[in-house]
PDB file of C-alpha atoms in Angstrom:
ATOM      1  CA  GLU A1363       2.099 -22.428  23.556  1.00  0.00           C
ATOM      2  CA  ALA A1364      -1.383 -23.771  24.452  1.00  0.00           C
ATOM      3  CA  GLU A1365      -0.493 -23.569  28.137  1.00  0.00           C
ATOM      4  CA  LEU A1366       0.560 -19.937  27.792  1.00  0.00           C
ATOM      5  CA  ILE A1367      -2.574 -18.996  25.872  1.00  0.00           C
ATOM      6  CA  SER A1368      -4.766 -20.737  28.456  1.00  0.00           C
ATOM      7  CA  LYS A1369      -3.440 -18.268  31.064  1.00  0.00           C
ATOM      8  CA  LEU A1370      -4.663 -15.254  29.145  1.00  0.00           C
ATOM      9  CA  ASN A1371      -8.039 -13.597  29.675  1.00  0.00           C
ATOM     10  CA  GLY A1372     -10.115 -10.792  28.353  1.00  0.00           C
ATOM     11  CA  ALA A1373      -8.671  -8.692  25.553  1.00  0.00           C
ATOM     12  CA  ALA A1374      -5.296 -10.601  25.632  1.00  0.00           C
ATOM     13  CA  ALA A1375      -7.088 -13.893  25.024  1.00  0.00           C
ATOM     14  CA  GLU A1376      -9.156 -12.376  22.212  1.00  0.00           C
ATOM     15  CA  TYR A1377      -6.018 -10.945  20.620  1.00  0.00           C
ATOM     16  CA  ALA A1378      -4.136 -14.264  20.832  1.00  0.00           C
ATOM     17  CA  ALA A1379      -7.098 -16.069  19.230  1.00  0.00           C
ATOM     18  CA  ARG A1380      -7.114 -13.613  16.378  1.00  0.00           C
ATOM     19  CA  VAL A1381      -3.348 -14.066  15.862  1.00  0.00           C
ATOM     20  CA  GLN A1382      -3.788 -17.877  15.798  1.00  0.00           C
ATOM     21  CA  ARG A1383      -6.560 -17.579  13.141  1.00  0.00           C
ATOM     22  CA  TRP A1384      -4.222 -15.495  10.984  1.00  0.00           C
ATOM     23  CA  ALA A1385      -1.316 -17.883  11.523  1.00  0.00           C
ATOM     24  CA  ARG A1386      -3.255 -20.692   9.996  1.00  0.00           C
ATOM     25  CA  ARG A1387      -3.460 -18.769   6.764  1.00  0.00           C
ATOM     26  CA  VAL A1388       0.202 -17.796   6.621  1.00  0.00           C
ATOM     27  CA  ARG A1389       2.719 -19.560   4.409  1.00  0.00           C
ATOM     28  CA  VAL A1390       6.407 -18.822   4.695  1.00  0.00           C
ATOM     29  CA  VAL A1391       8.590 -18.939   1.580  1.00  0.00           C
ATOM     30  CA  LEU A1392      12.398 -18.891   1.971  1.00  0.00           C
ATOM     31  CA  GLN A1393      14.621 -17.041  -0.431  1.00  0.00           C
ATOM     32  CA  ARG A1394      17.712 -19.199  -0.206  1.00  0.00           C
ATOM     33  CA  GLN A1395      19.863 -16.873  -2.334  1.00  0.00           C
ATOM     34  CA  ARG A1396      20.002 -13.035  -2.024  1.00  0.00           C
ATOM     35  CA  ARG A1397      18.682 -12.207  -5.434  1.00  0.00           C
ATOM     36  CA  GLY A1398      16.700  -9.075  -4.720  1.00  0.00           C
ATOM     37  CA  PHE A1399      13.177  -7.879  -3.845  1.00  0.00           C
ATOM     38  CA  GLY A1400      11.690  -8.795  -7.179  1.00  0.00           C
ATOM     39  CA  HIS A1401      12.958 -12.333  -6.882  1.00  0.00           C
ATOM     40  CA  ALA A1402      11.545 -12.631  -3.377  1.00  0.00           C
ATOM     41  CA  VAL A1403       8.154 -11.476  -4.661  1.00  0.00           C
ATOM     42  CA  HIS A1404       8.318 -13.968  -7.543  1.00  0.00           C
ATOM     43  CA  LEU A1405       8.881 -16.817  -5.031  1.00  0.00           C
ATOM     44  CA  ALA A1406       5.889 -15.843  -2.990  1.00  0.00           C
ATOM     45  CA  ALA A1407       3.671 -15.236  -6.025  1.00  0.00           C
ATOM     46  CA  CYS A1408       4.378 -18.726  -7.309  1.00  0.00           C
ATOM     47  CA  THR A1409       2.512 -20.128  -4.264  1.00  0.00           C
ATOM     48  CA  LEU A1410      -0.680 -18.196  -5.127  1.00  0.00           C
ATOM     49  CA  PRO A1411      -3.558 -19.283  -7.424  1.00  0.00           C
ATOM     50  CA  HIS A1412      -2.477 -18.774 -11.054  1.00  0.00           C
ATOM     51  CA  GLY A1413      -3.941 -15.767 -12.882  1.00  0.00           C
ATOM     52  CA  GLU A1414      -5.491 -14.242  -9.714  1.00  0.00           C
ATOM     53  CA  PRO A1415      -4.606 -10.608  -8.604  1.00  0.00           C
ATOM     54  CA  PHE A1416      -2.799 -10.309  -5.355  1.00  0.00           C
ATOM     55  CA  VAL A1417      -1.863  -7.705  -2.774  1.00  0.00           C
ATOM     56  CA  LEU A1418       1.787  -7.003  -1.909  1.00  0.00           C
ATOM     57  CA  LEU A1419       2.945  -5.271   1.273  1.00  0.00           C
ATOM     58  CA  LEU A1420       6.482  -4.088   2.151  1.00  0.00           C
ATOM     59  CA  GLY A1421       7.596  -5.884   5.222  1.00  0.00           C
ATOM     60  CA  ASP A1422       9.792  -2.985   6.506  1.00  0.00           C
ATOM     61  CA  VAL A1423       7.144  -0.269   6.247  1.00  0.00           C
ATOM     62  CA  LEU A1424       4.295   0.262   8.664  1.00  0.00           C
ATOM     63  CA  LEU A1425       1.271   2.155   7.350  1.00  0.00           C
ATOM     64  CA  LEU A1426      -0.324   4.324  10.067  1.00  0.00           C
ATOM     65  CA  HIS A1427      -3.856   5.346   9.069  1.00  0.00           C
ATOM     66  CA  ALA A1428      -5.166   8.652  10.380  1.00  0.00           C
ATOM     67  CA  GLN A1429      -8.620   7.136  10.879  1.00  0.00           C
ATOM     68  CA  ARG A1430      -8.818   4.764  13.776  1.00  0.00           C
ATOM     69  CA  HIS A1431     -10.578   2.054  11.773  1.00  0.00           C
ATOM     70  CA  GLY A1432      -8.863   2.868   8.487  1.00  0.00           C
ATOM     71  CA  SER A1433      -7.121   0.277   6.318  1.00  0.00           C
ATOM     72  CA  ALA A1434      -4.804   1.124   3.463  1.00  0.00           C
ATOM     73  CA  VAL A1435      -5.123  -2.450   2.172  1.00  0.00           C
ATOM     74  CA  ALA A1436      -8.929  -2.350   2.155  1.00  0.00           C
ATOM     75  CA  ASP A1437      -8.910   1.083   0.459  1.00  0.00           C
ATOM     76  CA  ALA A1438      -6.472  -0.103  -2.199  1.00  0.00           C
ATOM     77  CA  ILE A1439      -8.520  -3.238  -2.981  1.00  0.00           C
ATOM     78  CA  ALA A1440     -11.720  -1.171  -3.203  1.00  0.00           C
ATOM     79  CA  ALA A1441     -10.090   1.295  -5.567  1.00  0.00           C
ATOM     80  CA  PHE A1442      -8.751  -1.596  -7.718  1.00  0.00           C
ATOM     81  CA  GLN A1443     -12.275  -3.044  -7.915  1.00  0.00           C
ATOM     82  CA  ALA A1444     -13.771   0.393  -8.622  1.00  0.00           C
ATOM     83  CA  ALA A1445     -11.466   0.684 -11.605  1.00  0.00           C
ATOM     84  CA  GLY A1446     -12.702  -2.602 -12.984  1.00  0.00           C
ATOM     85  CA  ALA A1447     -10.149  -4.995 -11.429  1.00  0.00           C
ATOM     86  CA  GLN A1448      -8.141  -5.072 -14.714  1.00  0.00           C
ATOM     87  CA  HIS A1449      -5.208  -2.888 -14.057  1.00  0.00           C
ATOM     88  CA  ALA A1450      -2.509  -2.960 -11.427  1.00  0.00           C
ATOM     89  CA  LEU A1451      -2.829  -0.339  -8.742  1.00  0.00           C
ATOM     90  CA  ILE A1452      -0.135   1.143  -6.470  1.00  0.00           C
ATOM     91  CA  ALA A1453      -0.952   3.013  -3.256  1.00  0.00           C
ATOM     92  CA  LEU A1454       1.015   6.260  -3.148  1.00  0.00           C
ATOM     93  CA  SER A1455       1.970   8.167  -0.048  1.00  0.00           C
ATOM     94  CA  PRO A1456       2.758  11.907  -0.354  1.00  0.00           C
ATOM     95  CA  VAL A1457       6.265  12.666   1.080  1.00  0.00           C
ATOM     96  CA  SER A1458       8.674  15.554   0.893  1.00  0.00           C
ATOM     97  CA  SER A1459      11.441  15.620  -1.665  1.00  0.00           C
ATOM     98  CA  ARG A1460      13.931  15.416   1.248  1.00  0.00           C
ATOM     99  CA  GLU A1461      12.655  11.959   2.011  1.00  0.00           C
ATOM    100  CA  ILE A1462      12.021  10.531  -1.450  1.00  0.00           C
ATOM    101  CA  GLY A1463      15.617   9.313  -1.923  1.00  0.00           C
ATOM    102  CA  LYS A1464      14.803   6.382   0.463  1.00  0.00           C
ATOM    103  CA  TYR A1465      11.854   5.142  -1.599  1.00  0.00           C
ATOM    104  CA  GLY A1466      10.528   4.363  -5.009  1.00  0.00           C
ATOM    105  CA  CYS A1467       8.679   7.303  -6.595  1.00  0.00           C
ATOM    106  CA  ALA A1468       5.807   7.574  -9.076  1.00  0.00           C
ATOM    107  CA  ARG A1469       5.096  10.280 -11.615  1.00  0.00           C
ATOM    108  CA  VAL A1470       1.392  10.546 -12.371  1.00  0.00           C
ATOM    109  CA  ASP A1471      -0.767  12.229 -14.937  1.00  0.00           C
ATOM    110  CA  ALA A1472      -2.709  14.631 -12.735  1.00  0.00           C
ATOM    111  CA  GLU A1473      -5.268  15.201 -15.503  1.00  0.00           C
ATOM    112  CA  SER A1474      -6.199  11.558 -16.168  1.00  0.00           C
ATOM    113  CA  VAL A1475      -8.780   9.702 -14.125  1.00  0.00           C
ATOM    114  CA  PHE A1476      -9.738   6.075 -14.554  1.00  0.00           C
ATOM    115  CA  SER A1477     -13.011   4.804 -13.171  1.00  0.00           C
ATOM    116  CA  SER A1478     -15.843   2.347 -13.778  1.00  0.00           C
ATOM    117  CA  ASP A1479     -18.852   1.024 -11.980  1.00  0.00           C
ATOM    118  CA  VAL A1480     -18.231  -1.628  -9.254  1.00  0.00           C
ATOM    119  CA  GLY A1481     -19.902  -4.145  -7.070  1.00  0.00           C
ATOM    120  CA  SER A1482     -17.948  -5.137  -3.988  1.00  0.00           C
ATOM    121  CA  ASP A1483     -18.081  -5.511  -0.277  1.00  0.00           C
ATOM    122  CA  ARG A1484     -17.718  -1.744  -0.101  1.00  0.00           C
ATOM    123  CA  ASP A1485     -19.732   0.937  -1.842  1.00  0.00           C
ATOM    124  CA  VAL A1486     -17.507   2.872  -4.132  1.00  0.00           C
ATOM    125  CA  LYS A1487     -18.820   6.249  -5.374  1.00  0.00           C
ATOM    126  CA  ILE A1488     -16.906   7.794  -8.233  1.00  0.00           C
ATOM    127  CA  ASP A1489     -16.817  11.443  -9.141  1.00  0.00           C
ATOM    128  CA  SER A1490     -14.949  11.300 -12.540  1.00  0.00           C
ATOM    129  CA  SER A1491     -14.854  15.007 -12.906  1.00  0.00           C
ATOM    130  CA  ALA A1492     -12.834  15.406  -9.754  1.00  0.00           C
ATOM    131  CA  GLY A1493     -11.023  12.113  -9.938  1.00  0.00           C
ATOM    132  CA  ASN A1494     -12.257  11.071  -6.525  1.00  0.00           C
ATOM    133  CA  ILE A1495     -13.256   7.619  -5.403  1.00  0.00           C
ATOM    134  CA  THR A1496     -15.293   7.625  -2.154  1.00  0.00           C
ATOM    135  CA  VAL A1497     -15.087   4.361  -0.314  1.00  0.00           C
ATOM    136  CA  VAL A1498     -17.966   3.727   2.102  1.00  0.00           C
ATOM    137  CA  ASP A1499     -17.597   0.784   4.396  1.00  0.00           C
ATOM    138  CA  LYS A1500     -21.091  -0.837   4.325  1.00  0.00           C
ATOM    139  CA  LEU A1501     -20.760  -2.401   7.779  1.00  0.00           C
ATOM    140  CA  GLU A1502     -19.619   0.844   9.313  1.00  0.00           C
ATOM    141  CA  GLU A1503     -22.385   2.627   7.526  1.00  0.00           C
ATOM    142  CA  GLU A1504     -25.073   0.280   8.924  1.00  0.00           C
ATOM    143  CA  ASN A1505     -23.654   0.548  12.429  1.00  0.00           C
ATOM    144  CA  ARG A1506     -23.597   4.293  12.389  1.00  0.00           C
ATOM    145  CA  GLN A1507     -26.846   5.121  10.689  1.00  0.00           C
ATOM    146  CA  GLN A1508     -28.480   5.681  14.002  1.00  0.00           C
ATOM    147  CA  GLN A1509     -25.782   8.270  14.715  1.00  0.00           C
ATOM    148  CA  GLN A1510     -26.329   9.908  11.276  1.00  0.00           C
ATOM    149  CA  HIS A1511     -22.645   9.498  10.457  1.00  0.00           C
ATOM    150  CA  THR A1512     -20.933   7.541   7.850  1.00  0.00           C
ATOM    151  CA  GLU A1513     -17.094   7.364   7.536  1.00  0.00           C
ATOM    152  CA  GLN A1514     -15.940   8.056   4.030  1.00  0.00           C
ATOM    153  CA  LYS A1515     -12.517   7.943   2.459  1.00  0.00           C
ATOM    154  CA  HIS A1516     -11.703  10.028  -0.603  1.00  0.00           C
ATOM    155  CA  LEU A1517      -9.051   8.468  -2.852  1.00  0.00           C
ATOM    156  CA  ARG A1518      -7.686  10.198  -5.951  1.00  0.00           C
ATOM    157  CA  VAL A1519      -6.925   7.469  -8.497  1.00  0.00           C
ATOM    158  CA  LEU A1520      -4.743   8.590 -11.397  1.00  0.00           C
ATOM    159  CA  GLN A1521      -2.741   7.052 -14.162  1.00  0.00           C
ATOM    160  CA  VAL A1522       0.958   6.325 -13.302  1.00  0.00           C
ATOM    161  CA  GLU A1523       3.344   7.520 -16.032  1.00  0.00           C
ATOM    162  CA  GLU A1524       6.729   6.529 -14.587  1.00  0.00           C
ATOM    163  CA  VAL A1525       8.272   4.834 -11.612  1.00  0.00           C
ATOM    164  CA  VAL A1526      11.815   5.423 -10.364  1.00  0.00           C
ATOM    165  CA  GLU A1527      13.634   3.661  -7.622  1.00  0.00           C
ATOM    166  CA  LYS A1528      15.310   5.986  -5.040  1.00  0.00           C
ATOM    167  CA  PRO A1529      15.459   9.037  -7.332  1.00  0.00           C
ATOM    168  CA  CYS A1530      18.195  11.616  -7.109  1.00  0.00           C
ATOM    169  CA  GLY A1531      19.614  14.372  -9.204  1.00  0.00           C
ATOM    170  CA  HIS A1532      18.023  17.751  -9.942  1.00  0.00           C
ATOM    171  CA  GLU A1533      16.533  16.890 -13.347  1.00  0.00           C
ATOM    172  CA  THR A1534      14.991  13.629 -12.118  1.00  0.00           C
ATOM    173  CA  LEU A1535      13.501  15.165  -8.958  1.00  0.00           C
ATOM    174  CA  ALA A1536      12.160  18.076 -11.041  1.00  0.00           C
ATOM    175  CA  ARG A1537      10.428  15.663 -13.401  1.00  0.00           C
ATOM    176  CA  LEU A1538       8.846  13.679 -10.530  1.00  0.00           C
ATOM    177  CA  ARG A1539       7.769  16.640  -8.364  1.00  0.00           C
ATOM    178  CA  LEU A1540       4.058  17.365  -8.054  1.00  0.00           C
ATOM    179  CA  ARG A1541       2.872  20.764  -9.344  1.00  0.00           C
ATOM    180  CA  HIS A1542       0.982  21.308  -6.089  1.00  0.00           C
ATOM    181  CA  THR A1543       2.084  20.025  -2.676  1.00  0.00           C
ATOM    182  CA  LEU A1544      -0.258  17.953  -0.578  1.00  0.00           C
ATOM    183  CA  GLY A1545       0.488  19.793   2.659  1.00  0.00           C
ATOM    184  CA  ALA A1546       3.624  19.960   4.795  1.00  0.00           C
ATOM    185  CA  GLU A1547       5.733  20.271   1.663  1.00  0.00           C
ATOM    186  CA  ARG A1548       4.793  16.820   0.526  1.00  0.00           C
ATOM    187  CA  ASP A1549       5.575  17.302  -3.162  1.00  0.00           C
ATOM    188  CA  MET A1550       6.514  13.665  -4.147  1.00  0.00           C
ATOM    189  CA  LEU A1551       4.514  10.378  -4.348  1.00  0.00           C
ATOM    190  CA  ALA A1552       6.350   7.519  -2.738  1.00  0.00           C
ATOM    191  CA  ILE A1553       5.614   3.907  -3.541  1.00  0.00           C
ATOM    192  CA  LEU A1554       5.241   2.303  -0.187  1.00  0.00           C
ATOM    193  CA  GLY A1555       2.370  -0.117  -0.763  1.00  0.00           C
ATOM    194  CA  PRO A1556       0.084  -1.729  -0.734  1.00  0.00           C
ATOM    195  CA  TYR A1557       0.331  -2.896  -4.367  1.00  0.00           C
ATOM    196  CA  VAL A1558      -2.588  -4.694  -5.982  1.00  0.00           C
ATOM    197  CA  LEU A1559      -0.910  -6.629  -8.836  1.00  0.00           C
ATOM    198  CA  THR A1560      -2.301  -8.501 -11.766  1.00  0.00           C
ATOM    199  CA  ALA A1561      -1.626 -11.704 -13.642  1.00  0.00           C
ATOM    200  CA  ARG A1562       0.273  -9.762 -16.337  1.00  0.00           C
ATOM    201  CA  PHE A1563       2.571  -8.309 -13.759  1.00  0.00           C
ATOM    202  CA  ALA A1564       3.251 -11.792 -12.356  1.00  0.00           C
ATOM    203  CA  ALA A1565       4.051 -13.052 -15.884  1.00  0.00           C
ATOM    204  CA  LEU A1566       6.468 -10.156 -16.538  1.00  0.00           C
ATOM    205  CA  LEU A1567       8.181 -10.821 -13.188  1.00  0.00           C
ATOM    206  CA  ASP A1568       8.512 -14.481 -14.114  1.00  0.00           C
ATOM    207  CA  GLU A1569      10.130 -13.536 -17.361  1.00  0.00           C
ATOM    208  CA  ALA A1570      12.604 -11.270 -15.556  1.00  0.00           C
ATOM    209  CA  VAL A1571      13.595 -14.018 -13.150  1.00  0.00           C
ATOM    210  CA  ARG A1572      14.017 -16.559 -15.896  1.00  0.00           C
ATOM    211  CA  ALA A1573      16.140 -14.169 -17.889  1.00  0.00           C
ATOM    212  CA  ASP A1574      18.101 -13.270 -14.763  1.00  0.00           C
ATOM    213  CA  ALA A1575      17.507  -9.569 -15.443  1.00  0.00           C
ATOM    214  CA  ALA A1576      19.523  -8.448 -12.435  1.00  0.00           C
ATOM    215  CA  ASP A1577      20.859  -4.940 -11.683  1.00  0.00           C
ATOM    216  CA  ALA A1578      24.503  -3.991 -11.237  1.00  0.00           C
ATOM    217  CA  GLY A1579      24.380  -5.526  -7.710  1.00  0.00           C
ATOM    218  CA  GLY A1580      23.167  -8.863  -9.022  1.00  0.00           C
ATOM    219  CA  GLU A1581      19.645  -8.455  -7.704  1.00  0.00           C
ATOM    220  CA  ILE A1582      16.264  -8.574  -9.469  1.00  0.00           C
ATOM    221  CA  GLN A1583      14.220  -5.489  -8.559  1.00  0.00           C
ATOM    222  CA  LEU A1584      10.502  -4.758  -8.762  1.00  0.00           C
ATOM    223  CA  THR A1585      10.699  -1.302 -10.280  1.00  0.00           C
ATOM    224  CA  PRO A1586      11.985  -2.334 -13.733  1.00  0.00           C
ATOM    225  CA  VAL A1587       9.104  -4.847 -13.987  1.00  0.00           C
ATOM    226  CA  LEU A1588       6.619  -2.159 -13.082  1.00  0.00           C
ATOM    227  CA  GLN A1589       8.169   0.083 -15.703  1.00  0.00           C
ATOM    228  CA  GLN A1590       7.771  -2.741 -18.287  1.00  0.00           C
ATOM    229  CA  LEU A1591       4.111  -3.120 -17.318  1.00  0.00           C
ATOM    230  CA  LEU A1592       3.666   0.625 -17.798  1.00  0.00           C
ATOM    231  CA  ARG A1593       4.902   0.296 -21.356  1.00  0.00           C
ATOM    232  CA  GLU A1594       2.246  -2.371 -22.079  1.00  0.00           C
ATOM    233  CA  GLU A1595      -0.831  -1.172 -20.199  1.00  0.00           C
ATOM    234  CA  ARG A1596      -2.347   1.253 -17.787  1.00  0.00           C
ATOM    235  CA  VAL A1597      -1.106   1.198 -14.174  1.00  0.00           C
ATOM    236  CA  LEU A1598      -3.080   3.158 -11.601  1.00  0.00           C
ATOM    237  CA  GLY A1599      -1.980   5.068  -8.508  1.00  0.00           C
ATOM    238  CA  ALA A1600      -4.265   5.691  -5.509  1.00  0.00           C
ATOM    239  CA  VAL A1601      -3.043   8.668  -3.500  1.00  0.00           C
ATOM    240  CA  MET A1602      -3.546   8.133   0.215  1.00  0.00           C
ATOM    241  CA  PRO A1603      -2.786  11.362   2.090  1.00  0.00           C
ATOM    242  CA  GLU A1604      -4.294   9.968   5.330  1.00  0.00           C
ATOM    243  CA  VAL A1605      -1.750   7.174   5.460  1.00  0.00           C
ATOM    244  CA  GLU A1606       1.586   7.891   7.132  1.00  0.00           C
ATOM    245  CA  PRO A1607       4.415   5.497   6.088  1.00  0.00           C
ATOM    246  CA  LEU A1608       6.759   4.509   8.878  1.00  0.00           C
ATOM    247  CA  ASP A1609      10.081   2.934   7.878  1.00  0.00           C
ATOM    248  CA  THR A1610      11.797   0.200   9.900  1.00  0.00           C
ATOM    249  CA  GLY A1611      14.453  -0.755   7.428  1.00  0.00           C
ATOM    250  CA  VAL A1612      17.433   0.898   9.115  1.00  0.00           C
ATOM    251  CA  PRO A1613      18.180   1.384  12.876  1.00  0.00           C
ATOM    252  CA  LEU A1614      17.618   5.179  12.990  1.00  0.00           C
ATOM    253  CA  GLU A1615      14.350   5.004  11.098  1.00  0.00           C
ATOM    254  CA  TYR A1616      13.211   2.114  13.245  1.00  0.00           C
ATOM    255  CA  ALA A1617      13.852   4.204  16.360  1.00  0.00           C
ATOM    256  CA  ARG A1618      11.876   7.113  14.854  1.00  0.00           C
ATOM    257  CA  THR A1619       9.034   4.748  13.961  1.00  0.00           C
ATOM    258  CA  MET A1620       8.867   3.353  17.546  1.00  0.00           C
ATOM    259  CA  THR A1621       8.747   6.984  18.868  1.00  0.00           C
ATOM    260  CA  ARG A1622       6.016   7.947  16.394  1.00  0.00           C
ATOM    261  CA  LEU A1623       3.880   4.850  17.269  1.00  0.00           C
ATOM    262  CA  LEU A1624       4.272   5.642  21.008  1.00  0.00           C
ATOM    263  CA  GLU A1625       2.992   9.184  20.322  1.00  0.00           C
ATOM    264  CA  HIS A1626       0.142   7.834  18.237  1.00  0.00           C
ATOM    265  CA  PHE A1627      -1.091   5.381  20.902  1.00  0.00           C
ATOM    266  CA  GLU A1628      -0.670   7.947  23.687  1.00  0.00           C
ATOM    267  CA  GLN A1629      -2.864  10.365  21.645  1.00  0.00           C
ATOM    268  CA  ARG A1630      -5.455   7.665  21.209  1.00  0.00           C
ATOM    269  CA  SER A1631      -5.371   6.779  24.850  1.00  0.00           C
ATOM    270  CA  VAL A1632      -6.017  10.409  25.841  1.00  0.00           C
ATOM    271  CA  GLN A1633      -8.820  10.798  23.224  1.00  0.00           C
ATOM    272  CA  HIS A1634     -10.669   7.761  24.514  1.00  0.00           C
ATOM    273  CA  SER A1635     -10.029   8.150  28.256  1.00  0.00           C
TER     274      SER A1635
END
């Protein structure tokens, strides 16, 4: 490995060094029995500091941000901190009702807005009347002051009322459908991550695993634990219309994702040529 890396130069060497730095922080946890997504998350969460919030990403979903330097993870963490860092937060991606059967779905209270003052690595400005949280990256702001331009991201953070895994059926879809679409017939909110989860969620997940609360297929899922958390306390949803979820879980979707990524990088290449 060292010999191969020594042959790299320029951008390739810089990229390899960055990957190595990340690799030193990665721990791999094996799920030796196929007991479901919730069980896998539980195994990983057990390796983290007790009582600390943590971020969960879905390994088979790529999140393509419309802004070149955008980050769905950073935006979710900033929104979690803006809301007081007390309540679990789920990033929600608007999708059409034709696609929602592949994902988990959230029903939100469009009238409720949860917000509080915050101090973090990012400035978070909250307009409670509109339900918008504006995230301003301080470093980007400093770098761009000379150009009189600051990149801002507007997140609508609402209270989640219900979560449903792979919804189907007319009545269920009607209950989950948004009253107003978010463009391109995107009338549903898919749960595709990132999730910012709390110690209480981890405790409920631990209880589900210990009780072997499996579904009909013998697997422990995440959605029932989220639903249990909803019955106990507030869960927030941050709507991210600028984030495009790309599925890699099945061969056809994987092929579509590769095609979409190629289009995306070709567009970027043309824009910056």
